[in-house]
CSV table of C-alpha atoms in Angstrom, one decimal:
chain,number,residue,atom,x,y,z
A,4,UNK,CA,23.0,48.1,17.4
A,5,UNK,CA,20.1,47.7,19.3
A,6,UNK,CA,18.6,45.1,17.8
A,7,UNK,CA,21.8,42.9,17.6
A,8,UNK,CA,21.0,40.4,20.4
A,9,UNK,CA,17.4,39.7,19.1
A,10,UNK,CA,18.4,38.8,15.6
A,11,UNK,CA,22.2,37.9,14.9
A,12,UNK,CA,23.7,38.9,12.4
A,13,UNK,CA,25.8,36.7,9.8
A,14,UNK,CA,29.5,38.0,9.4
A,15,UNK,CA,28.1,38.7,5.4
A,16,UNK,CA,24.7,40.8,6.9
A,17,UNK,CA,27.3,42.9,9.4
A,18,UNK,CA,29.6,43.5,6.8
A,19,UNK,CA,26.5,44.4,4.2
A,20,UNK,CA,25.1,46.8,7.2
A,21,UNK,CA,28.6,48.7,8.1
A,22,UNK,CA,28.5,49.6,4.7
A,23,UNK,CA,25.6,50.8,4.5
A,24,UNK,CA,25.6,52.8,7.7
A,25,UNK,CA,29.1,54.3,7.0
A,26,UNK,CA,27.7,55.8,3.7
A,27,UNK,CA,24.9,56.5,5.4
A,28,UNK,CA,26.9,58.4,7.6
A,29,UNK,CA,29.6,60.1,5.5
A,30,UNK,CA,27.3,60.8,1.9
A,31,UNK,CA,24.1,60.9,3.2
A,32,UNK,CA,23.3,62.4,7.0
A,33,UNK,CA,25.6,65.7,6.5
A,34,UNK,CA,23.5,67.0,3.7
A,35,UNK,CA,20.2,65.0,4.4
A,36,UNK,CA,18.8,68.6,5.9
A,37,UNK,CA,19.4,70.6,3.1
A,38,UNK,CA,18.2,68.5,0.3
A,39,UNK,CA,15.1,68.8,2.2
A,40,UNK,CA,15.0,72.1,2.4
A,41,UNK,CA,15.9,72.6,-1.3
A,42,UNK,CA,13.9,69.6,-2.8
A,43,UNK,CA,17.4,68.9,-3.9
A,44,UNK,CA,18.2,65.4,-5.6
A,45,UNK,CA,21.8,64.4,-5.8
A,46,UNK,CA,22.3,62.4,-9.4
A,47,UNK,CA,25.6,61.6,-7.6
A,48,UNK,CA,23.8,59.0,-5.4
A,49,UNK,CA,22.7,56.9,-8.0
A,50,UNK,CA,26.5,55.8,-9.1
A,51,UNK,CA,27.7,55.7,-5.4
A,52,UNK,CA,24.8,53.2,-4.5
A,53,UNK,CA,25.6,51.3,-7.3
A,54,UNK,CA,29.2,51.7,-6.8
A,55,UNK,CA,28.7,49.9,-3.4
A,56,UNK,CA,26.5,47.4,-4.8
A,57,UNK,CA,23.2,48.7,-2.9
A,58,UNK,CA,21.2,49.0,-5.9
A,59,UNK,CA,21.3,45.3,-7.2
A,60,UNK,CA,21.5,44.0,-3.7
A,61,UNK,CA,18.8,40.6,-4.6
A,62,UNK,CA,20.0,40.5,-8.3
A,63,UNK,CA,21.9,37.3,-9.4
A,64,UNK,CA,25.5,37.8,-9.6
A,65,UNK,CA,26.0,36.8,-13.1
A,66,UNK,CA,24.3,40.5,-13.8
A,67,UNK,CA,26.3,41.8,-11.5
A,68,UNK,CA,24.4,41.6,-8.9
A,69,UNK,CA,25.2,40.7,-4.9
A,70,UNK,CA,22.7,38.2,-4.8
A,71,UNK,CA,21.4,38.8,-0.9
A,72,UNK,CA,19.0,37.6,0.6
A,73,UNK,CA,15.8,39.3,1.3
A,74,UNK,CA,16.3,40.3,4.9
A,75,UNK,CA,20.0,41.4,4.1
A,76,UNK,CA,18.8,44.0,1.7
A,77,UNK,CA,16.3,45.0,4.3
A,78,UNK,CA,18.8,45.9,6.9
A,79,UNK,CA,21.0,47.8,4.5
A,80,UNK,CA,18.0,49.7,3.5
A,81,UNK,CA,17.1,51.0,7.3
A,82,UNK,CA,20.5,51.7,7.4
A,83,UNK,CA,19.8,54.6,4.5
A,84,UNK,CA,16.9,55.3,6.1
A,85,UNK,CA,17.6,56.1,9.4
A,86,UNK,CA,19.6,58.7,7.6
A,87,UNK,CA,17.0,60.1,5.0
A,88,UNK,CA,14.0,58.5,3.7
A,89,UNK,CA,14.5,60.4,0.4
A,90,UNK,CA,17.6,58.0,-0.1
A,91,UNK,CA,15.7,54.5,0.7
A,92,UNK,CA,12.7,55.5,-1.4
A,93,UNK,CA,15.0,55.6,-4.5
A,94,UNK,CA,16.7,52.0,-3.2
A,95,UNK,CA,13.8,50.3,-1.9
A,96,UNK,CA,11.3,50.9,-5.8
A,97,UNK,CA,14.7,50.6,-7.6
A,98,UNK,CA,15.9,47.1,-6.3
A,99,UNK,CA,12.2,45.5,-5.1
A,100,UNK,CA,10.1,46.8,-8.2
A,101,UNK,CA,11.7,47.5,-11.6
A,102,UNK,CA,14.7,45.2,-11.1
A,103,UNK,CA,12.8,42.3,-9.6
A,104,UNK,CA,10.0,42.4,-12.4
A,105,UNK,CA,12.4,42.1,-15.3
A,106,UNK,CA,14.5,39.7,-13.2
A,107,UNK,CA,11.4,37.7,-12.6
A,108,UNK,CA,8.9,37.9,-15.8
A,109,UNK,CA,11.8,39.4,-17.8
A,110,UNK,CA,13.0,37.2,-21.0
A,111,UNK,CA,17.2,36.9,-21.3
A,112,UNK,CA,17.1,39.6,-23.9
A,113,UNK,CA,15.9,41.6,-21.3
A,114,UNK,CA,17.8,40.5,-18.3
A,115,UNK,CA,20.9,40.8,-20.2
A,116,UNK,CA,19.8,44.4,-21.7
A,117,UNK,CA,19.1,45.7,-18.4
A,118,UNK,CA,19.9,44.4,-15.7
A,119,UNK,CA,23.7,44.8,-15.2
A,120,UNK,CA,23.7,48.5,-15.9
A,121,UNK,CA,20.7,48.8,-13.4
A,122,UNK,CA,22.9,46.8,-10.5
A,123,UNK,CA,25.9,49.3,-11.4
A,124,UNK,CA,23.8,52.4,-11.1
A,125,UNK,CA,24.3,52.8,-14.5
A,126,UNK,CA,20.8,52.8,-15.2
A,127,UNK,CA,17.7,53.9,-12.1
A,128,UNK,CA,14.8,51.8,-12.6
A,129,UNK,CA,11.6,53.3,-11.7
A,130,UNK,CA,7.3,51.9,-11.7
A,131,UNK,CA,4.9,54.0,-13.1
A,132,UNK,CA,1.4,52.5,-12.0
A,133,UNK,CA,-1.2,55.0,-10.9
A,134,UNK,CA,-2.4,57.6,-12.5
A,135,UNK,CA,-4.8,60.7,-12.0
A,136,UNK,CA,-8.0,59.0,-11.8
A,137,UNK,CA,-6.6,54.9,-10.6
A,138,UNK,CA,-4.4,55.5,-7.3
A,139,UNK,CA,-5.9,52.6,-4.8
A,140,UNK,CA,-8.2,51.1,-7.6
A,141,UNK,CA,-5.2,51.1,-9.5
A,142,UNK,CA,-6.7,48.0,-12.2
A,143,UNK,CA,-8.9,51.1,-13.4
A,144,UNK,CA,-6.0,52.9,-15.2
A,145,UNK,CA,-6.8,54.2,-18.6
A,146,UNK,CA,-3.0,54.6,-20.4
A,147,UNK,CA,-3.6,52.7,-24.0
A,148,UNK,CA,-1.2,50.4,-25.6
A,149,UNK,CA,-2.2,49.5,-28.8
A,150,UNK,CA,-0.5,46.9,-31.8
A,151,UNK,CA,2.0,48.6,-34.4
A,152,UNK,CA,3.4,46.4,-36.2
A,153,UNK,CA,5.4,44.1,-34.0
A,154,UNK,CA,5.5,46.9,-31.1
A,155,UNK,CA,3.1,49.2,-29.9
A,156,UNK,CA,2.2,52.5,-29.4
A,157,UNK,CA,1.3,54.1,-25.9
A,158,UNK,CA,-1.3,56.8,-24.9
A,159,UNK,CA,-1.9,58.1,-21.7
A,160,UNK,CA,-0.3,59.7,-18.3
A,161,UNK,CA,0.9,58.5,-14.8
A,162,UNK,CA,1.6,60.0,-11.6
A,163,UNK,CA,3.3,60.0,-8.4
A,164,UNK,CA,6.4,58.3,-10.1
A,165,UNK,CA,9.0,58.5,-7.8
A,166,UNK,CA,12.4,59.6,-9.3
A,167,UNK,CA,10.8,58.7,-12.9
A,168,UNK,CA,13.1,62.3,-13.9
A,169,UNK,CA,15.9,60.6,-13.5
A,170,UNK,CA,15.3,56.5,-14.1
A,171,UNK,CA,16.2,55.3,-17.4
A,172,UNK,CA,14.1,52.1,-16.9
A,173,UNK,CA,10.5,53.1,-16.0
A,174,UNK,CA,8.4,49.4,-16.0
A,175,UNK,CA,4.8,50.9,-17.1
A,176,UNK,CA,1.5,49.8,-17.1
A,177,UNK,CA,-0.9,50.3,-19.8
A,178,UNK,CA,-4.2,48.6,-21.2
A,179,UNK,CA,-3.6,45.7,-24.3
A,180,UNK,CA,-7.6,44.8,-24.4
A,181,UNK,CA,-10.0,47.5,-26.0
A,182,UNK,CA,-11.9,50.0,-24.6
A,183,UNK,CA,-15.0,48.4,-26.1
A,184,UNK,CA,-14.0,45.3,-24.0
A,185,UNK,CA,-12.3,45.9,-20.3
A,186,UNK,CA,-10.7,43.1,-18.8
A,187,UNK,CA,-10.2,44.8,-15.3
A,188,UNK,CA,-6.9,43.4,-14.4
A,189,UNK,CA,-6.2,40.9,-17.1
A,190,UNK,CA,-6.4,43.3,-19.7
A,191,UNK,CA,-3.2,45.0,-18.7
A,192,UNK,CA,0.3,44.7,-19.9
A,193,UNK,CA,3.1,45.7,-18.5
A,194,UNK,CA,6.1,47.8,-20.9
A,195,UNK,CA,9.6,49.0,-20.5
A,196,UNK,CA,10.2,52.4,-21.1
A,197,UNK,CA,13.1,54.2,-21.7
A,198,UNK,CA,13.5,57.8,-21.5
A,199,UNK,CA,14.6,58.1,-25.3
A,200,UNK,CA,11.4,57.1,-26.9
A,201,UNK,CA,9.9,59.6,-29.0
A,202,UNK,CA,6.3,60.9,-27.4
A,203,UNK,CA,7.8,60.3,-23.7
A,204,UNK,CA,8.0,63.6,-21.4
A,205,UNK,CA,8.3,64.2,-17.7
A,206,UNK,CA,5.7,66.6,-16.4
A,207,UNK,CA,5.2,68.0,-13.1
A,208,UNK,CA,7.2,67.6,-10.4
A,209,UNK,CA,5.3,67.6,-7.3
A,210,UNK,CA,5.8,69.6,-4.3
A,211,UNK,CA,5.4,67.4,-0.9
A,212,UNK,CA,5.3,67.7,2.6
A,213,UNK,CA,8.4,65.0,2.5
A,214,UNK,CA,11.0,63.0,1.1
A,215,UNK,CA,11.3,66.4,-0.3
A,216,UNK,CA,14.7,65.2,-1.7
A,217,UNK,CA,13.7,62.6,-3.9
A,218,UNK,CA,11.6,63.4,-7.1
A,219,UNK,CA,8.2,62.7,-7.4
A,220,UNK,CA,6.7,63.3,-10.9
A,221,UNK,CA,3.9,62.8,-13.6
A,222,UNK,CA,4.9,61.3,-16.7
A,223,UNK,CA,3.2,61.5,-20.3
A,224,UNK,CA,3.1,58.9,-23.3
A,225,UNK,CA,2.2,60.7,-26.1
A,226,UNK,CA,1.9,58.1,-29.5
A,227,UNK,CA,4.9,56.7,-28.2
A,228,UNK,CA,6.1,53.1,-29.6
A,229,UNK,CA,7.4,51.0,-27.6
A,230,UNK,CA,9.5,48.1,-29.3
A,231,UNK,CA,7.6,44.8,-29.2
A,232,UNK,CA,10.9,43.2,-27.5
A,233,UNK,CA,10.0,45.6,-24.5
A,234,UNK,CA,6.7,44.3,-23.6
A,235,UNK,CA,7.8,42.3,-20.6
A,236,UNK,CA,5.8,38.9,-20.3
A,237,UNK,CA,1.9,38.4,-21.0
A,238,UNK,CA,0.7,41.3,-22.8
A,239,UNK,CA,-2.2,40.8,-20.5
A,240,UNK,CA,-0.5,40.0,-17.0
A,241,UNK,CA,1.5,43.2,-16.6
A,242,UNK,CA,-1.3,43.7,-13.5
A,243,UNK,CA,-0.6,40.4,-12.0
A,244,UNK,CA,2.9,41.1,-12.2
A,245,UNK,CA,3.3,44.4,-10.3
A,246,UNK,CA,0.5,43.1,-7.7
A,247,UNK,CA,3.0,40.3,-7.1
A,248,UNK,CA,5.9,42.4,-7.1
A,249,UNK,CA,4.2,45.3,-5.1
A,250,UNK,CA,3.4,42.3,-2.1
A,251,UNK,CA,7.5,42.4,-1.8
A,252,UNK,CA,8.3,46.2,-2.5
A,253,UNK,CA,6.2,46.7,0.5
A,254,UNK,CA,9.2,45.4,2.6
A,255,UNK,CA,10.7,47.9,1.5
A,256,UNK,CA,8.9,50.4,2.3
A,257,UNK,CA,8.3,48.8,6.3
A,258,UNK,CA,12.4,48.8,6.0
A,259,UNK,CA,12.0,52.3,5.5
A,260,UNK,CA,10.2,53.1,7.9
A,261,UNK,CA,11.2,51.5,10.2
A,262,UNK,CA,14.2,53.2,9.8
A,263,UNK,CA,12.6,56.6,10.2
A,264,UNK,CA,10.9,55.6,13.4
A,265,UNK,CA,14.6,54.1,14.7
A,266,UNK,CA,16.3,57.8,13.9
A,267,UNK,CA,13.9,59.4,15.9
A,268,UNK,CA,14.1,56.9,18.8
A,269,UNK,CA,18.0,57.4,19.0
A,270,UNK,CA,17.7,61.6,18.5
A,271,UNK,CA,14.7,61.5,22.0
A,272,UNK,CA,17.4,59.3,23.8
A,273,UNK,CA,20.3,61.7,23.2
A,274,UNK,CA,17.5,65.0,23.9
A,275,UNK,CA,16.1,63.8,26.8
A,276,UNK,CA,18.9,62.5,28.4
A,277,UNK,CA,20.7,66.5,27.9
A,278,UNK,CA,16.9,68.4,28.1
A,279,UNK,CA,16.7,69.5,32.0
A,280,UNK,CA,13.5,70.9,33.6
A,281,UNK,CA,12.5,71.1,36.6
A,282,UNK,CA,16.4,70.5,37.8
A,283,UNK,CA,16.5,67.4,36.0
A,284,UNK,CA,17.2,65.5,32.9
A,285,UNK,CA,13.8,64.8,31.4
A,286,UNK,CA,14.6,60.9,30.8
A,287,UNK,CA,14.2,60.9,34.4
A,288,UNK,CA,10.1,61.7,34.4
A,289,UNK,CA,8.4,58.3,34.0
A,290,UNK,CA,6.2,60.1,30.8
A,291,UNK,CA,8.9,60.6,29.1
A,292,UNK,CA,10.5,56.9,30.0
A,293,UNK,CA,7.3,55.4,28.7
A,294,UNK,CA,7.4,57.1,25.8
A,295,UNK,CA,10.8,56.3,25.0
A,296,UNK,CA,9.6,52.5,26.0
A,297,UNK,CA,6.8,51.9,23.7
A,298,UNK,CA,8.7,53.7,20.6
A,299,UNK,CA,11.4,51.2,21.2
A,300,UNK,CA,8.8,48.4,21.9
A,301,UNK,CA,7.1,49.1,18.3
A,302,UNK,CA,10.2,49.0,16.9
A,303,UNK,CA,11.4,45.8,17.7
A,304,UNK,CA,8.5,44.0,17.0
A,305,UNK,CA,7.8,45.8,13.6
A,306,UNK,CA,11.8,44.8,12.9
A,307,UNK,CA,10.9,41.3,13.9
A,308,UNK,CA,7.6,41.1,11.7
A,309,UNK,CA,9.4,42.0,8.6
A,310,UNK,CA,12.4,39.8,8.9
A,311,UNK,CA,10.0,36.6,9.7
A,312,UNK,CA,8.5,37.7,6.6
A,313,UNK,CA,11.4,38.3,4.5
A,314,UNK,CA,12.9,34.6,5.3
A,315,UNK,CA,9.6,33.6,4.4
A,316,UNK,CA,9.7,35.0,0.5
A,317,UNK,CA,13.0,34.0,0.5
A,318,UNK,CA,11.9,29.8,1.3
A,319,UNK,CA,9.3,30.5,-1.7
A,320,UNK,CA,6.5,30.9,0.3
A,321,UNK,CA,3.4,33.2,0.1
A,322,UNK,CA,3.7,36.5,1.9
A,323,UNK,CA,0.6,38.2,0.7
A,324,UNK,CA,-1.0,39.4,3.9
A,325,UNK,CA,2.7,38.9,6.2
A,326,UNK,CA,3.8,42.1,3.7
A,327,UNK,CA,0.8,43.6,4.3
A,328,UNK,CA,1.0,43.6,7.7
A,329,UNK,CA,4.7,44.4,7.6
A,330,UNK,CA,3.7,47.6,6.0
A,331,UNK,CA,1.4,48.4,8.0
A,332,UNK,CA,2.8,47.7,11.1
A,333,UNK,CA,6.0,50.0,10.3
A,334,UNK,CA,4.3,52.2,8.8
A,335,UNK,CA,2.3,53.3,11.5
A,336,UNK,CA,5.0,52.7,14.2
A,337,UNK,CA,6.9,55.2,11.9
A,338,UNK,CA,3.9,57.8,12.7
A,339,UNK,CA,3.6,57.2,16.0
A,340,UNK,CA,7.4,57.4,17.1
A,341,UNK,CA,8.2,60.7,15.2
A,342,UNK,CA,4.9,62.2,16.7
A,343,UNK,CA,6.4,61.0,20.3
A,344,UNK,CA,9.7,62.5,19.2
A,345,UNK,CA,8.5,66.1,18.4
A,346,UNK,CA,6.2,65.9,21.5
A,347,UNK,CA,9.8,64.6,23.8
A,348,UNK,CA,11.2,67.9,22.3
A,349,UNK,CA,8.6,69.8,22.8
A,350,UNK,CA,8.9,73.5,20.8
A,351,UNK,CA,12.4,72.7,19.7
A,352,UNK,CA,10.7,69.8,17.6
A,353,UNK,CA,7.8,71.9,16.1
A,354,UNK,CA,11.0,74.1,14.5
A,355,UNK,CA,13.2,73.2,11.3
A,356,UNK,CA,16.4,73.9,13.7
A,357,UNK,CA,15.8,70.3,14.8
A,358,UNK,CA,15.3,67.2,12.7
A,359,UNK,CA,12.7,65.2,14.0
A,360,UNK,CA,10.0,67.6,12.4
A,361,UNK,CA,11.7,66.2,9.1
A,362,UNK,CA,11.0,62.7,10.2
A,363,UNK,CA,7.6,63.5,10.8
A,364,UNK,CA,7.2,64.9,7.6
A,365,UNK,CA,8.6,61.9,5.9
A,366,UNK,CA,6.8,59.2,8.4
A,367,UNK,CA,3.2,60.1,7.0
A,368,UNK,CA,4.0,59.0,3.1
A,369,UNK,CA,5.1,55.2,4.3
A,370,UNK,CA,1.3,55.4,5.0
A,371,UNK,CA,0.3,55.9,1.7
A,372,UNK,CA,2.3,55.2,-1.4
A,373,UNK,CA,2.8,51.1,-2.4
A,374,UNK,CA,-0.8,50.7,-0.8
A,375,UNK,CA,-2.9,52.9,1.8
A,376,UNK,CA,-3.1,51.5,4.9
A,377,UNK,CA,-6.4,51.3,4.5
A,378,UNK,CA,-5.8,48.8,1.2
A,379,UNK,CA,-3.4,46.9,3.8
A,380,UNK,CA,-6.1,46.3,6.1
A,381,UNK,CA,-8.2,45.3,3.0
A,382,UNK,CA,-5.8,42.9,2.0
A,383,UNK,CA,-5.3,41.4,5.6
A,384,UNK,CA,-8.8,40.4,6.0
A,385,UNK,CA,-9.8,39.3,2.3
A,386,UNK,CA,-6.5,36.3,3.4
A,387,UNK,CA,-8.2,35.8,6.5
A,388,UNK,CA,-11.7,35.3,5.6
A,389,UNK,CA,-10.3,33.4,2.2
A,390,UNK,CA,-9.2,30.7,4.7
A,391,UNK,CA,-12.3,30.3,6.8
């Protein structure tokens, strides 16, 4: 690969990525198009990536984990995503949100419950946080849980769950203080949910601009009882916990797009080198080489931001803005390098016949979900004026 020379790779991280890019290659790529088209979500994925080990990639392996490291996991996820975005999106919230919360703030019970059959694929692990009215001031949610006996019952509704049709672990957030008394965010606990439980329903699935293959849906909780052995943690730290986990999902999400922006490098290399006008191949106008230059450029250094970061969580030490930037940075190199790609194939990438208009499409979310770019930004400064 490209990037080979500028960070080696361990004979366990090439191994790690060949699998990843051959399933990538074989499962994925063929049918990548058409799942788009259809809004199509192969269940079949779920035991495959689990089959290969990709969905328990950073979980111990005494629940059958691989136990990776950070930036392992990371290069096996751009690996998926340089081959649809869809895919990753299911990895990267499966193994960096629900897994690592219970693995983290998770008691054995619960570690031993779940997290096995989540590393097998046996179980998808989703994160229900936002809702209709609490997307970027997400500590404003309104989803009740209240005491029953020694569990509790849940009231309320959350949105833009990603693949929460399919998950049979969804970690949930919902209010433990009373209304009459708001704690903000340490008045929040965090719940595991399980499809099963009377007064849960899936609602509407929603119909996006991209990762049209992957399942983004609104889920109810109507009087539903939770058991009290599913509350993970505090009752009243389930906020601090997915702020905390959310600061490492966001690698994730730079992972994937990172690997978005890398696909539609490598498809303007191969046009532009066979595109003639003018009697020649169009690699060989300067606009077009500087183009292909900065995309590359962007690349690189967003690759190199996120790996500096990832060794960092993995030494123990605080990555709160480092993920933000990572997020950012990818994010919006994501944007810009599928915008250069349709623009490098000019009408051909303005048209479904070609897939770079697919990237596109998929590039703009990175922006968005797991933090706005505009929260990243937020975040940056607040760590940089907290040290003045």
């Amino acid at each position: 690969m490209r990037h080979a020379a500028l960070h080696p790779l361990t004979e366990e991280q090439r191994e790690i990525q060949n699998v990843a890019r051959e399933f990538a290659a074989n499962e994925i790529a063929p049918n990548a198009e058409r799942w788009d088209r259809e809004a199509f979500f192969d269940e079949s994925l779920i035991g495959k990536l689990g089959a290969l080990g990709l969905l328990g990639m950073m979980l111990p392996e005494e629940y059958d984990g691989l136990g990776l490291d950070t930036r392992t996991y990371l290069m096996a996820l751009e690996e998926i995503a340089a081959a649809d975005a869809s895919t990753a999106v299911l990895m990267s919230v499966h193994n960096s949100l629900p897994t690592q919360m219970i693995l983290r703030f998770g008691t054995d019970e619960q570690k031993r419950r779940f997290l096995p059959r989540m590393a097998r694929g046996e179980l998808l692990g989703a994160f229900a946080l936002s809702e209709p009215e609490a997307g970027s001031d997400a500590a404003s949610l309104t989803t009740q849980a209240v005491r029953d006996g020694d569990g509790w019952r849940l009231n309320g509704a959350k949105s833009w769950v990603t693949t929460g049709s399919h998950a049979g672990v969804i970690v949930a957030m919902a209010r433990t203080d009373t209304p009459d008394l708001r704690r903000g965010a340490r008045g929040i606990g965090a719940f595991i949910v399980t499809p099963d439980l009377a007064g849960f329903s899936v609602g509407k699935k929603e119909n996006k601009l991209g990762l049209r293959a992957s399942p983004t849906v609104s889920l109810s909780f109507d009087n539903m009882r939770v058991p009290g052995e599913n509350l993970l943690g505090d009752a009243s730290h389930g906020f601090i916990y997915a702020l905390q986990s959310l600061d490492n999902g966001r690698l994730g999400i730079a992972a994937q797009a990172l690997g978005i922006a890398r696909a539609a490098l490598e498809l303007s290399l191969a046009y532009a080198a066979e595109r003639k006008q003018f009697g020649h191949a169009i690699s060989e106008f300067q606009a077009i080489q500087f183009k292909l230059a900065d995309m590359a450029m962007r690349i690189d250094a967003g690759r190199s931001l996120l790996y500096a970061t990832a060794d960092a969580k993995d030494r123990g030490e605080p990555i709160k803005h480092f993920g933000a930037m990572s997020k950012l940075f990818a994010s919006e190199t994501a944007m810009r390098a599928t915008t250069e790609a349709i623009q490098i194939f000019g009408g051909y990438g303005y048209v479904k016949d070609y897939p770079v208009e697919r990237l596109f499409r998929d590039a703009k979310v990175t922006e968005i979900y797991e933090g706005t770019s505009e929260i990243q930004r937020v975040v940056i400064a607040r760590e940089l004026l907290g040290s003045l």
